[in-house]
Amino acid sequence: MLRISPLRLLWCTRSSRVSLLKVFGSRHYGSCPLGVGNEVREGRAYFTTPIFYVNAAPHIGHLYSALLADALCRHRRLRVPVASATRFSTGTDEHGLKIQQAAAIAGLAPAELCDRVSAQFQQLFREANIASTDFIRTTEVRHRLAVHHFWEVLKARGLLYKGLYEGWYCASDECFLPEAKVTRQQGPSGVACPVSLESGHPVSWTREENYIFRLSQFREPVRRWLRDDPQAITPEPFHHAVLQWLEEELPDLSVSRRSSQLHWGIPVPGDNSQTIYVWLDALVNYLTVIGYPDAEFKSWWPATSHIIGKDILKFHAIYWPALLIGAGMSPPRRIFVHSHWTVCGQKMSKSLGNVVDPRTCLDRYTVDGFRYFLLRQGVPNWDCDYYDEKVVKLLDSELADALGGLLNRCTAKRINPSGTYPAFCTACFPRKPGLVAPMVRAQAEDYALVSSVASLPKQVAEHYDNFQIYKALEAVSSCVRQTNGFVQRHAPWKLNWESPVDAPWLGTVLHVALECLRVFGTLLQPVTPTLADKLLSRLGVSATERGLGELHFLSRFYGHPCPFEGRRLGPDTGLLFPRLDQSRMWMVKAHRT
Ligand code: MSP
């Protein structure tokens, strides 16, 4: 039997999650360079969120992970509107010591805790309009079968062996730690207790025989994969960080625990005295969902995009690809990494009592309002801070005033009495800028607006490819401002429908603004699906005209017929997004005190 020192044996260090939090906790990396990504535009695409631990109720960080995946997936559906071409999975991670202990503390059977908290995640995702196609629980039978199969493949390929592990184990971080990563801290009873240097969580001494995966053999293949595909991990600083980690020796990885220590998990096939390590169990969920080990899974793998938080990068970018290569499969196509939400400058934690309940936020700011806030303000490269006033300010200015105001200005009865999409007059707004003719009314800034909005869908797609959804929203918001400027400049409320001189230009101004709104509505669908639906319905855009392939912005300007000219606008169903007025602000303040 092999004896392995804790310094050499790397047990999926959650401590590395913590150090990564430190590395990427600040803004010094800036934003990643732009460029069109290598996302597969044809064929199938499979998006995944991490599966969420069920030791505690969901918070806004969890919702953020799920929203990023949801927006990516919805944007993909706008590009390729074939339902069977896109799959999106999420779920709950229900095994391991962390859950076993949380259940014991709560005085519940582990299965009962899992049922309760998994149901909370499912309810939250339903309420937040997360359009996943699959929800997996690792306690399901189909998952145990997939994990067993995966284990047997690794074993048959000679990649598992038995070794003795002796060292510290941190249950809340689910990782083994070398001595150098442990310190002593005064506990509540006054006695000094060993804790993880990085997370501060208690550790205990462990000595046991485990199954070990020959991870060290995969350092080179994983490096090659990352070198060959510079977009495998996005944003770029995370790709770079993984390559840096791989500069160091990659020790073998312990992949089981003694069942007497960890009974809440999947037993090692043929050896009930050992339970499969929770990270191996959890990672295989991505295969279970697509039918592994049945051959059908191959139509989805490796066309996969994993959306993950920075704290679980090492598990996804080193251990998972190594396990996959070991089992004869390809690594996932893309790993999109995001940073974390803090609250009023502090890490969110139960002990600090500052955990933000996402359901309260959805209720207070509306589902689409809160979705917009998290995706507009969340920047993958660095941590973002949450506070209520920030939400109110953003939503009032961008959704209520700028976007809602623009729609109102162009559809209000007073200005658009016929309630239709007016005609565009090419004599007032000719294709060629700078023409001098009596009918011409368009100015240089108007051409700039048309050019900005015409290039917006491509720009937005590039931001999605680069996992910079906040930049996509920033670009939309900037065009909304530009369009408001256009309307302000030409003051259609001063033009007269009765005047043969004014009328064609008045129609053109409204036509251009409505066309811009149509583009914004189409592009906002992945982030604010309900609000976008309301906007597009008000413009009279039918369900089959809402994909990116059908966008055709301002056709008449480009010399083509426009299907919207003369079309009746949809019924007015009130404000697009009501202001979160002062009374709401008071409510928020009262809640915080
Ligand atoms: N169960 C593992 C994942 C296994 S995937 C095979 C896990 N679960 S978790 O519940 O702790 O975290 C799930 C996701 O939530 C991770 O992507 C994590 O980064 C994210 N977040 C947890 N806290 C967060 C914030 N404060 N802010 C943003 N995202 C955060 O890890």
Coordinates of C-alpha atoms and ligand atoms in Angstrom, one line a residue:
M1 CA 0.0 0.0 0.0
L2 CA 1.2 3.5 -0.8
R3 CA 1.6 6.1 1.9
I4 CA 1.0 9.6 0.7
S5 CA 2.0 12.7 2.6
P6 CA -0.6 15.5 2.8
L7 CA 1.8 17.8 1.1
R8 CA 2.0 15.7 -2.0
L9 CA -1.6 14.6 -2.1
L10 CA -3.9 17.4 -3.3
W11 CA -7.4 16.8 -2.1
C12 CA -9.5 19.1 -4.3
T13 CA -8.4 22.0 -2.2
R14 CA -11.3 24.3 -1.3
S15 CA -8.4 26.3 0.1
S16 CA -7.5 27.1 -3.5
R17 CA -11.0 28.5 -3.8
V18 CA -10.2 30.9 -1.0
S19 CA -6.9 32.0 -2.4
L20 CA -8.4 32.6 -5.7
L21 CA -11.0 34.8 -4.1
K22 CA -8.1 36.8 -2.9
V23 CA -6.4 36.9 -6.3
F24 CA -9.5 38.0 -8.2
G25 CA -11.1 40.0 -5.4
S26 CA -9.8 43.3 -6.7
R27 CA -10.2 45.3 -9.9
H28 CA -6.6 45.2 -10.9
Y29 CA -7.2 42.8 -13.8
G30 CA -9.4 45.2 -15.7
S31 CA -11.7 43.9 -18.4
C32 CA -10.7 41.1 -20.8
P33 CA -10.0 41.9 -24.4
L34 CA -12.9 41.6 -26.8
G35 CA -13.0 39.5 -29.9
V36 CA -15.5 37.1 -31.4
G37 CA -15.5 33.9 -29.4
N38 CA -15.4 30.4 -30.8
E39 CA -18.8 29.4 -29.6
V40 CA -20.4 26.8 -31.8
R41 CA -23.1 28.7 -33.6
E42 CA -24.4 25.6 -35.4
G43 CA -25.5 22.3 -33.8
R44 CA -26.1 21.7 -30.2
A45 CA -25.2 23.7 -27.2
Y46 CA -25.4 22.6 -23.5
F47 CA -25.2 25.2 -20.7
T48 CA -24.7 24.3 -17.1
T49 CA -24.8 26.0 -13.7
P50 CA -22.9 24.6 -10.8
I51 CA -25.1 22.4 -8.7
F52 CA -25.8 24.1 -5.4
Y53 CA -25.1 22.8 -1.9
V54 CA -28.2 22.3 0.1
N55 CA -26.7 23.1 3.5
A56 CA -28.4 26.5 3.5
A57 CA -31.1 28.5 1.6
P58 CA -30.2 30.1 -1.7
H59 CA -28.7 33.7 -1.7
I60 CA -28.2 36.2 -4.4
G61 CA -24.8 34.8 -5.4
H62 CA -26.4 31.5 -6.3
L63 CA -29.1 33.3 -8.3
Y64 CA -26.4 35.3 -10.1
S65 CA -24.7 32.0 -11.3
A66 CA -28.0 30.7 -12.5
L67 CA -29.0 34.0 -14.2
L68 CA -25.7 34.2 -16.1
A69 CA -26.3 30.8 -17.5
D70 CA -30.0 31.6 -18.2
A71 CA -29.1 34.7 -20.2
L72 CA -26.4 32.9 -22.2
C73 CA -28.7 30.2 -23.0
R74 CA -31.6 32.5 -23.9
H75 CA -29.3 34.5 -26.2
R76 CA -28.2 31.3 -27.9
R77 CA -31.9 30.5 -28.5
L78 CA -32.3 33.9 -30.1
R79 CA -29.5 32.9 -32.5
V80 CA -30.6 29.4 -33.1
P81 CA -34.3 29.2 -32.5
V82 CA -34.6 25.4 -32.6
A83 CA -35.8 24.1 -29.2
S84 CA -33.9 20.8 -29.5
A85 CA -30.5 22.6 -30.2
T86 CA -30.1 24.0 -26.7
R87 CA -30.0 22.4 -23.3
F88 CA -29.6 24.1 -19.9
S89 CA -29.1 22.2 -16.7
T90 CA -29.0 23.2 -13.0
G91 CA -29.5 21.3 -9.8
T92 CA -28.5 20.6 -6.3
D93 CA -25.3 19.0 -4.8
E94 CA -26.7 16.9 -2.0
H95 CA -23.9 14.6 -0.7
G96 CA -20.8 15.0 1.4
L97 CA -19.8 15.8 4.9
K98 CA -21.0 19.3 4.8
I99 CA -24.6 18.2 4.2
Q100 CA -24.3 15.3 6.6
Q101 CA -23.2 17.7 9.3
A102 CA -25.8 20.4 8.4
A103 CA -28.5 17.8 8.7
A104 CA -27.3 16.6 12.1
I105 CA -27.2 20.2 13.4
A106 CA -30.7 20.8 12.1
G107 CA -31.9 17.6 13.7
L108 CA -33.0 16.2 10.3
A109 CA -32.3 13.1 8.3
P110 CA -29.9 14.2 5.4
A111 CA -32.6 13.2 2.9
E112 CA -35.1 15.5 4.5
L113 CA -32.8 18.5 4.5
C114 CA -32.0 17.8 0.9
D115 CA -35.6 17.7 -0.1
R116 CA -36.4 20.9 1.7
V117 CA -33.5 23.0 0.4
S118 CA -33.6 21.5 -3.1
A119 CA -37.2 22.6 -3.2
Q120 CA -36.2 26.1 -2.2
F121 CA -33.7 26.3 -5.1
Q122 CA -36.3 25.0 -7.5
Q123 CA -38.9 27.4 -6.3
L124 CA -36.5 30.4 -6.5
F125 CA -35.5 29.4 -10.1
R126 CA -39.1 29.1 -11.1
E127 CA -39.9 32.5 -9.7
A128 CA -36.8 34.1 -11.3
N129 CA -37.8 32.8 -14.7
I130 CA -34.7 30.6 -15.1
A131 CA -35.5 28.6 -18.2
S132 CA -33.6 25.5 -17.5
T133 CA -34.4 22.3 -19.3
D134 CA -33.1 20.0 -16.6
F135 CA -32.9 20.0 -12.8
I136 CA -30.7 17.3 -11.3
R137 CA -30.3 16.2 -7.7
T138 CA -27.3 14.1 -7.0
T139 CA -29.4 11.8 -4.8
E140 CA -31.3 10.6 -7.8
V141 CA -30.8 6.9 -8.9
R142 CA -29.8 7.9 -12.5
H143 CA -26.9 9.9 -11.0
R144 CA -25.6 7.1 -8.9
L145 CA -25.6 4.9 -11.9
A146 CA -23.7 7.5 -13.9
V147 CA -21.1 8.0 -11.1
H148 CA -20.6 4.3 -10.8
H149 CA -20.1 3.9 -14.5
F150 CA -17.6 6.7 -14.6
W151 CA -15.7 5.2 -11.6
E152 CA -15.6 1.8 -13.3
V153 CA -14.2 3.4 -16.5
L154 CA -11.4 5.1 -14.5
K155 CA -10.7 1.9 -12.6
A156 CA -10.6 -0.2 -15.8
R157 CA -8.1 2.3 -17.3
G158 CA -5.8 1.8 -14.3
L159 CA -6.2 5.3 -13.0
L160 CA -7.4 4.5 -9.4
Y161 CA -5.2 3.0 -6.7
K162 CA -5.4 2.7 -2.9
G163 CA -3.2 4.8 -0.6
L164 CA -3.1 6.0 3.0
Y165 CA -3.9 9.6 3.7
E166 CA -2.9 11.3 6.9
G167 CA -3.5 15.0 7.5
W168 CA -6.0 17.8 8.2
Y169 CA -9.5 17.7 6.8
C170 CA -11.9 20.7 6.6
A171 CA -15.5 19.6 6.4
S172 CA -17.0 23.0 5.6
D173 CA -14.5 23.5 2.8
E174 CA -14.7 19.7 1.8
C175 CA -10.9 19.5 1.4
F176 CA -7.7 18.1 2.9
L177 CA -5.1 20.6 4.0
P178 CA -1.3 20.4 4.4
E179 CA 0.1 21.6 7.8
A180 CA 1.3 24.8 6.3
K181 CA -2.3 25.8 5.6
V182 CA -3.5 25.3 9.2
T183 CA -3.3 27.7 12.1
R184 CA -4.6 27.8 15.7
Q185 CA -7.5 30.1 16.7
Q186 CA -9.1 30.7 20.0
G187 CA -12.5 28.9 20.1
P188 CA -15.6 29.9 22.0
S189 CA -14.5 27.9 25.0
G190 CA -11.2 29.7 25.1
V191 CA -9.3 26.6 23.8
A192 CA -7.1 27.1 20.7
C193 CA -8.5 25.1 17.8
P194 CA -6.9 24.2 14.5
V195 CA -8.5 26.1 11.6
S196 CA -7.9 26.5 7.9
L197 CA -5.6 29.5 7.5
E198 CA -7.5 30.8 4.5
S199 CA -11.2 30.1 5.3
G200 CA -11.0 30.2 9.1
H201 CA -13.1 27.0 9.2
P202 CA -12.3 24.3 11.7
V203 CA -10.2 21.3 10.6
S204 CA -9.7 17.9 12.1
W205 CA -6.9 15.3 11.9
T206 CA -7.7 12.5 9.6
R207 CA -5.8 9.2 8.9
E208 CA -7.4 6.9 6.4
E209 CA -7.0 4.7 3.4
N210 CA -8.6 6.1 0.3
Y211 CA -8.8 5.5 -3.4
I212 CA -6.5 7.9 -5.3
F213 CA -6.8 9.2 -8.9
R214 CA -3.6 9.5 -10.9
L215 CA -4.1 13.2 -11.4
S216 CA -0.4 13.8 -11.8
Q217 CA -0.5 12.0 -15.2
F218 CA -2.8 14.7 -16.6
R219 CA -0.8 17.8 -16.0
E220 CA 0.5 17.9 -19.6
P221 CA -2.8 17.0 -21.3
V222 CA -4.7 19.6 -19.4
R223 CA -2.0 22.2 -20.2
R224 CA -2.1 21.3 -23.9
W225 CA -5.9 21.6 -23.9
L226 CA -5.6 25.1 -22.5
R227 CA -2.7 26.2 -24.7
D228 CA -4.5 24.9 -27.8
D229 CA -7.7 26.7 -27.0
P230 CA -7.1 30.2 -25.5
Q231 CA -10.9 30.6 -25.1
A232 CA -11.4 27.5 -23.1
I233 CA -11.7 29.6 -20.0
T234 CA -13.2 33.0 -20.1
P235 CA -12.5 35.8 -19.0
E236 CA -8.8 35.5 -19.9
P237 CA -7.3 36.2 -16.4
F238 CA -8.9 33.0 -15.2
H239 CA -7.4 31.1 -18.1
H240 CA -4.0 32.5 -17.3
A241 CA -4.4 31.7 -13.6
V242 CA -5.1 28.0 -14.4
L243 CA -2.0 27.8 -16.6
Q244 CA 0.0 29.3 -13.7
W245 CA -1.3 26.7 -11.3
L246 CA -0.2 24.0 -13.8
E247 CA 3.3 25.3 -13.7
E248 CA 3.6 23.6 -10.4
E249 CA 3.6 19.9 -9.7
L250 CA 0.2 18.3 -9.8
P251 CA -0.1 15.7 -7.1
D252 CA -2.5 12.7 -7.2
L253 CA -6.0 13.3 -5.9
S254 CA -7.9 11.4 -3.2
V255 CA -11.3 10.5 -4.5
S256 CA -13.0 8.6 -1.7
R257 CA -13.6 8.8 2.1
R258 CA -14.1 6.1 4.7
S259 CA -17.8 5.3 5.0
S260 CA -17.6 5.4 8.8
Q261 CA -16.6 9.1 8.4
L262 CA -18.8 9.9 5.4
H263 CA -21.9 7.8 5.0
W264 CA -24.0 10.4 3.1
G265 CA -22.8 9.8 -0.4
I266 CA -22.4 7.3 -3.2
P267 CA -20.6 4.1 -2.1
V268 CA -17.5 3.0 -4.1
P269 CA -18.7 0.2 -6.4
G270 CA -17.7 -3.1 -4.9
D271 CA -16.3 -1.5 -1.7
N272 CA -19.0 -0.3 0.8
S273 CA -16.3 0.7 3.3
Q274 CA -15.6 3.8 1.1
T275 CA -17.8 6.7 -0.1
I276 CA -17.0 8.5 -3.3
Y277 CA -15.6 12.0 -2.7
V278 CA -18.3 14.6 -3.1
W279 CA -16.5 16.6 -5.9
L280 CA -16.1 13.6 -8.2
D281 CA -19.8 12.8 -7.5
A282 CA -20.8 16.4 -8.2
L283 CA -18.9 16.9 -11.4
V284 CA -20.3 13.9 -13.0
N285 CA -23.8 15.5 -12.8
Y286 CA -23.0 17.3 -16.0
L287 CA -22.9 13.9 -17.7
T288 CA -25.8 12.4 -15.9
V289 CA -28.1 15.1 -17.2
I290 CA -27.3 14.3 -20.8
G291 CA -27.9 10.6 -20.4
Y292 CA -24.4 9.2 -19.6
P293 CA -23.5 6.4 -20.0
D294 CA -26.0 5.8 -22.8
A295 CA -24.6 6.9 -26.2
E296 CA -27.1 9.7 -26.5
F297 CA -24.9 11.8 -24.2
K298 CA -22.4 12.1 -27.1
S299 CA -24.7 14.4 -29.0
W300 CA -24.3 17.0 -26.2
W301 CA -20.7 16.4 -25.1
P302 CA -18.4 18.2 -25.4
A303 CA -20.5 21.1 -26.8
T304 CA -20.8 22.3 -23.2
S305 CA -20.4 25.6 -21.5
H306 CA -20.0 25.5 -17.8
I307 CA -20.9 28.7 -15.9
I308 CA -19.1 28.7 -12.5
G309 CA -18.0 31.0 -9.7
K310 CA -14.3 31.7 -9.4
D311 CA -14.1 29.7 -6.1
I312 CA -14.7 26.5 -8.0
L313 CA -12.4 27.1 -10.9
K314 CA -9.7 24.5 -10.0
F315 CA -12.3 21.8 -9.7
H316 CA -13.7 22.6 -13.1
A317 CA -10.6 23.6 -15.0
I318 CA -8.1 21.0 -13.7
Y319 CA -9.7 18.1 -11.9
W320 CA -12.7 17.8 -14.2
P321 CA -10.8 17.9 -17.5
A322 CA -8.3 15.5 -16.1
L323 CA -11.0 13.1 -15.0
L324 CA -12.7 13.4 -18.4
I325 CA -9.5 12.8 -20.4
G326 CA -8.8 9.9 -18.1
A327 CA -12.2 8.4 -18.9
G328 CA -11.5 8.8 -22.6
M329 CA -13.6 12.0 -23.2
S330 CA -12.9 15.5 -24.2
P331 CA -12.8 18.5 -21.8
P332 CA -15.8 20.8 -21.9
R333 CA -15.8 23.3 -24.7
R334 CA -15.9 26.4 -22.6
I335 CA -15.8 27.4 -18.9
F336 CA -17.2 30.8 -18.1
V337 CA -16.1 32.2 -14.8
H338 CA -17.6 34.9 -12.7
S339 CA -16.7 36.7 -9.5
H340 CA -18.7 37.2 -6.3
W341 CA -21.2 39.5 -4.8
T342 CA -20.3 41.1 -1.5
V343 CA -22.8 43.0 0.7
C344 CA -22.0 46.5 1.8
G345 CA -18.3 45.7 1.2
Q346 CA -18.4 42.4 3.2
K347 CA -18.4 38.7 2.2
M348 CA -22.0 37.3 2.5
S349 CA -22.2 34.9 5.3
K350 CA -24.8 33.4 7.7
S351 CA -22.6 34.2 10.7
L352 CA -22.4 37.9 9.7
G353 CA -26.1 37.9 9.2
N354 CA -25.8 39.8 5.9
V355 CA -27.1 37.2 3.5
V356 CA -29.4 38.8 0.9
D357 CA -32.5 36.8 0.3
P358 CA -33.1 36.7 -3.5
R359 CA -36.9 36.1 -3.2
T360 CA -37.3 39.3 -1.2
C361 CA -35.4 41.2 -3.9
L362 CA -37.5 39.6 -6.7
D363 CA -40.6 40.7 -4.8
R364 CA -39.4 44.2 -4.2
Y365 CA -37.8 45.1 -7.5
T366 CA -39.8 42.7 -9.7
V367 CA -38.4 39.6 -11.4
D368 CA -37.1 41.5 -14.5
G369 CA -35.9 44.4 -12.5
F370 CA -33.7 42.3 -10.3
R371 CA -32.5 40.1 -13.2
Y372 CA -31.5 43.3 -15.0
F373 CA -29.7 44.7 -11.9
L374 CA -27.6 41.6 -11.2
L375 CA -26.6 41.1 -14.9
R376 CA -26.1 44.8 -15.6
Q377 CA -24.0 45.4 -12.4
G378 CA -22.3 42.0 -12.1
V379 CA -18.8 42.0 -13.7
P380 CA -17.2 38.6 -14.1
N381 CA -13.7 39.8 -13.6
W382 CA -14.1 41.2 -10.2
D383 CA -16.3 41.2 -7.1
C384 CA -19.4 43.5 -7.0
D385 CA -21.0 45.1 -4.0
Y386 CA -24.7 44.9 -3.3
Y387 CA -26.8 47.5 -1.6
D388 CA -30.5 48.4 -2.1
E389 CA -30.1 52.0 -3.1
K390 CA -27.9 51.0 -6.0
V391 CA -30.8 48.8 -7.4
V392 CA -33.3 51.5 -7.1
K393 CA -31.1 54.1 -8.8
L394 CA -30.2 51.8 -11.7
L395 CA -33.7 50.6 -12.4
D396 CA -35.3 54.0 -12.2
S397 CA -32.8 55.6 -14.5
E398 CA -32.3 52.8 -17.1
L399 CA -35.6 50.9 -17.2
A400 CA -38.2 53.3 -16.0
D401 CA -36.9 56.7 -17.3
A402 CA -34.7 55.9 -20.3
L403 CA -36.4 52.9 -21.8
G404 CA -39.9 53.3 -20.5
G405 CA -39.8 57.0 -21.2
L406 CA -38.7 56.4 -24.8
L407 CA -41.5 53.9 -25.5
N408 CA -44.0 56.3 -24.0
R409 CA -42.8 59.2 -26.0
C410 CA -43.2 57.3 -29.3
T411 CA -46.5 55.6 -28.6
A412 CA -48.5 58.1 -26.6
K413 CA -51.8 58.9 -28.2
R414 CA -51.0 62.6 -28.3
I415 CA -48.0 62.1 -30.5
N416 CA -49.0 58.9 -32.3
P417 CA -52.8 59.4 -32.6
S418 CA -53.2 56.6 -35.2
G419 CA -51.6 54.1 -32.9
T420 CA -49.6 52.6 -35.8
Y421 CA -46.0 52.1 -36.9
P422 CA -45.6 55.2 -39.1
A423 CA -43.9 55.1 -42.6
F424 CA -40.2 55.9 -43.0
C425 CA -39.6 58.7 -45.6
T426 CA -36.4 58.1 -47.6
A427 CA -36.5 61.7 -48.9
C428 CA -36.3 63.1 -45.3
F429 CA -33.7 60.5 -44.2
P430 CA -31.7 59.5 -47.4
R431 CA -29.3 56.6 -47.2
K432 CA -26.4 59.0 -48.1
P433 CA -25.5 61.4 -45.4
G434 CA -24.8 65.1 -46.2
L435 CA -27.2 65.4 -49.1
V436 CA -28.6 68.8 -49.6
A437 CA -32.3 68.7 -50.7
P438 CA -35.4 70.4 -49.6
M439 CA -37.0 67.3 -47.9
V440 CA -33.8 66.2 -46.1
R441 CA -34.1 66.6 -42.3
A442 CA -31.7 64.0 -41.0
Q443 CA -28.5 65.3 -39.3
A444 CA -25.0 63.8 -38.8
E445 CA -26.0 62.6 -35.3
D446 CA -29.0 60.8 -36.7
Y447 CA -26.7 58.8 -39.0
A448 CA -24.5 58.0 -36.0
L449 CA -27.6 56.7 -34.2
V450 CA -28.5 54.4 -37.1
S451 CA -25.0 53.1 -37.4
S452 CA -24.8 52.4 -33.6
V453 CA -28.1 50.6 -33.5
A454 CA -27.4 48.7 -36.7
S455 CA -24.2 47.3 -35.2
L456 CA -25.7 46.7 -31.8
P457 CA -26.8 43.0 -32.3
K458 CA -23.3 42.0 -33.4
Q459 CA -21.7 43.9 -30.6
V460 CA -24.1 42.3 -28.1
A461 CA -23.4 38.8 -29.5
E462 CA -19.6 39.4 -29.1
H463 CA -20.1 40.5 -25.5
Y464 CA -22.1 37.3 -24.9
D465 CA -19.4 35.2 -26.5
N466 CA -16.9 36.8 -24.2
F467 CA -19.1 36.4 -21.2
Q468 CA -19.4 40.1 -20.6
I469 CA -23.2 40.3 -20.4
Y470 CA -22.9 43.6 -18.4
K471 CA -21.2 45.1 -21.4
A472 CA -24.0 43.9 -23.7
L473 CA -26.4 45.7 -21.4
E474 CA -24.2 48.8 -21.2
A475 CA -24.2 48.9 -25.0
V476 CA -28.0 48.6 -25.2
S477 CA -28.3 51.3 -22.5
S478 CA -26.0 53.6 -24.4
C479 CA -28.1 53.2 -27.6
V480 CA -31.3 53.9 -25.6
R481 CA -29.7 57.2 -24.4
Q482 CA -28.7 58.0 -28.0
T483 CA -32.3 57.3 -29.2
N484 CA -33.7 59.6 -26.5
G485 CA -31.3 62.2 -27.7
F486 CA -32.6 61.7 -31.2
V487 CA -36.2 62.2 -30.1
Q488 CA -35.3 65.2 -28.0
R489 CA -33.4 66.8 -30.9
H490 CA -36.3 66.5 -33.3
A491 CA -39.0 67.2 -30.7
P492 CA -41.8 65.3 -32.5
W493 CA -44.3 66.9 -30.1
K494 CA -43.6 70.2 -31.9
L495 CA -44.4 68.7 -35.4
N496 CA -47.8 68.7 -36.9
W497 CA -49.4 65.6 -38.5
E498 CA -51.7 68.0 -40.5
S499 CA -48.8 69.8 -42.1
P500 CA -47.6 68.2 -45.4
V501 CA -44.1 69.5 -44.6
D502 CA -44.0 68.1 -41.1
A503 CA -45.9 64.8 -41.5
P504 CA -43.4 62.7 -43.4
W505 CA -40.6 63.8 -41.1
L506 CA -42.7 63.3 -38.0
G507 CA -43.5 59.7 -39.2
T508 CA -39.8 59.1 -39.9
V509 CA -38.7 60.3 -36.5
L510 CA -41.2 58.0 -34.8
H511 CA -40.4 55.1 -37.2
V512 CA -36.7 55.3 -36.4
A513 CA -37.3 55.5 -32.7
L514 CA -39.7 52.5 -32.8
E515 CA -37.2 50.6 -34.9
C516 CA -34.6 51.3 -32.3
L517 CA -37.0 50.1 -29.6
R518 CA -37.6 47.0 -31.5
V519 CA -33.9 46.2 -31.6
F520 CA -33.6 46.9 -27.8
G521 CA -36.6 44.8 -27.0
T522 CA -35.2 41.9 -29.1
L523 CA -31.8 42.1 -27.5
L524 CA -33.2 42.5 -23.9
Q525 CA -35.1 39.2 -24.1
P526 CA -32.4 37.1 -22.5
V527 CA -32.1 39.3 -19.5
T528 CA -35.6 40.8 -19.0
P529 CA -37.9 38.3 -20.8
T530 CA -41.2 39.7 -19.5
L531 CA -40.4 43.3 -19.9
A532 CA -39.1 42.6 -23.4
D533 CA -42.3 40.8 -24.3
K534 CA -44.3 43.7 -23.1
L535 CA -42.2 46.1 -25.1
L536 CA -42.3 44.0 -28.3
S537 CA -46.0 43.4 -27.9
R538 CA -46.7 47.1 -27.6
L539 CA -44.7 47.6 -30.9
G540 CA -46.9 44.9 -32.5
V541 CA -44.0 42.5 -33.1
S542 CA -45.3 39.0 -33.3
A543 CA -43.7 35.9 -31.7
T544 CA -42.1 34.8 -34.9
E545 CA -40.4 38.1 -35.5
R546 CA -38.4 38.2 -32.3
G547 CA -35.3 36.2 -33.2
L548 CA -32.0 37.7 -34.2
G549 CA -32.4 36.2 -37.7
E550 CA -35.6 38.3 -38.2
L551 CA -34.3 41.6 -36.8
H552 CA -33.6 43.5 -40.1
F553 CA -33.3 47.0 -38.5
L554 CA -34.6 50.0 -40.4
S555 CA -35.1 48.1 -43.7
R556 CA -36.5 51.1 -45.6
F557 CA -33.4 53.1 -44.9
Y558 CA -31.4 50.2 -46.5
G559 CA -33.7 50.1 -49.5
H560 CA -35.9 47.1 -48.5
P561 CA -39.6 46.9 -47.7
C562 CA -40.5 47.2 -44.0
P563 CA -43.1 44.7 -42.7
F564 CA -43.9 47.0 -39.8
E565 CA -44.9 50.2 -41.7
G566 CA -48.6 50.9 -41.1
R567 CA -48.9 48.0 -38.6
R568 CA -51.2 48.6 -35.6
L569 CA -49.3 49.0 -32.3
G570 CA -50.3 46.5 -29.6
P571 CA -52.7 47.6 -26.9
D572 CA -51.3 50.0 -24.2
T573 CA -51.0 48.0 -21.0
G574 CA -49.5 50.8 -19.0
L575 CA -46.0 51.7 -17.9
L576 CA -43.2 49.5 -19.2
F577 CA -41.4 49.6 -15.9
P578 CA -42.8 51.7 -13.0
R579 CA -40.4 53.9 -11.1
L580 CA -39.3 52.5 -7.7
D581 CA -40.4 55.8 -6.2
Q582 CA -39.5 57.5 -2.9
S583 CA -42.1 55.4 -1.0
R584 CA -40.3 52.3 -2.2
M585 CA -37.0 53.8 -1.1
W586 CA -38.4 54.4 2.4
M587 CA -39.5 50.8 2.5
V588 CA -36.0 49.7 1.6
K589 CA -34.5 51.9 4.3
A590 CA -36.9 50.7 6.9
H591 CA -36.0 47.1 6.0
R592 CA -32.3 47.8 6.5
T593 CA -32.6 49.4 9.9
Ligands
MSP1 N1 -21.6 22.3 -5.0 C1 -20.5 23.1 -5.5 C2 -20.5 23.1 -7.0 C3 -20.4 21.8 -7.6 S1 -20.5 21.9 -9.3 C4 -20.2 20.4 -9.9 C5 -20.6 24.5 -4.9 N2 -21.8 24.9 -4.5 S2 -22.1 26.3 -3.9 O1 -23.5 26.3 -3.5 O2 -21.2 26.6 -2.8 O3 -21.9 27.4 -5.0 C6 -22.6 27.4 -6.2 C7 -22.3 28.6 -7.0 O4 -22.6 29.8 -6.3 C8 -20.8 28.7 -7.4 O5 -20.6 29.1 -8.7 C9 -20.3 29.9 -6.5 O6 -19.3 30.6 -7.0 C10 -21.6 30.7 -6.5 N3 -21.6 31.6 -5.4 C11 -21.5 31.4 -4.1 N4 -21.4 32.5 -3.4 C12 -21.4 33.6 -4.3 C13 -21.4 35.0 -4.2 N5 -21.3 35.6 -3.0 N6 -21.5 35.7 -5.3 C14 -21.6 35.1 -6.5 N7 -21.6 33.8 -6.7 C15 -21.5 33.0 -5.6 O7 -19.6 25.2 -4.9

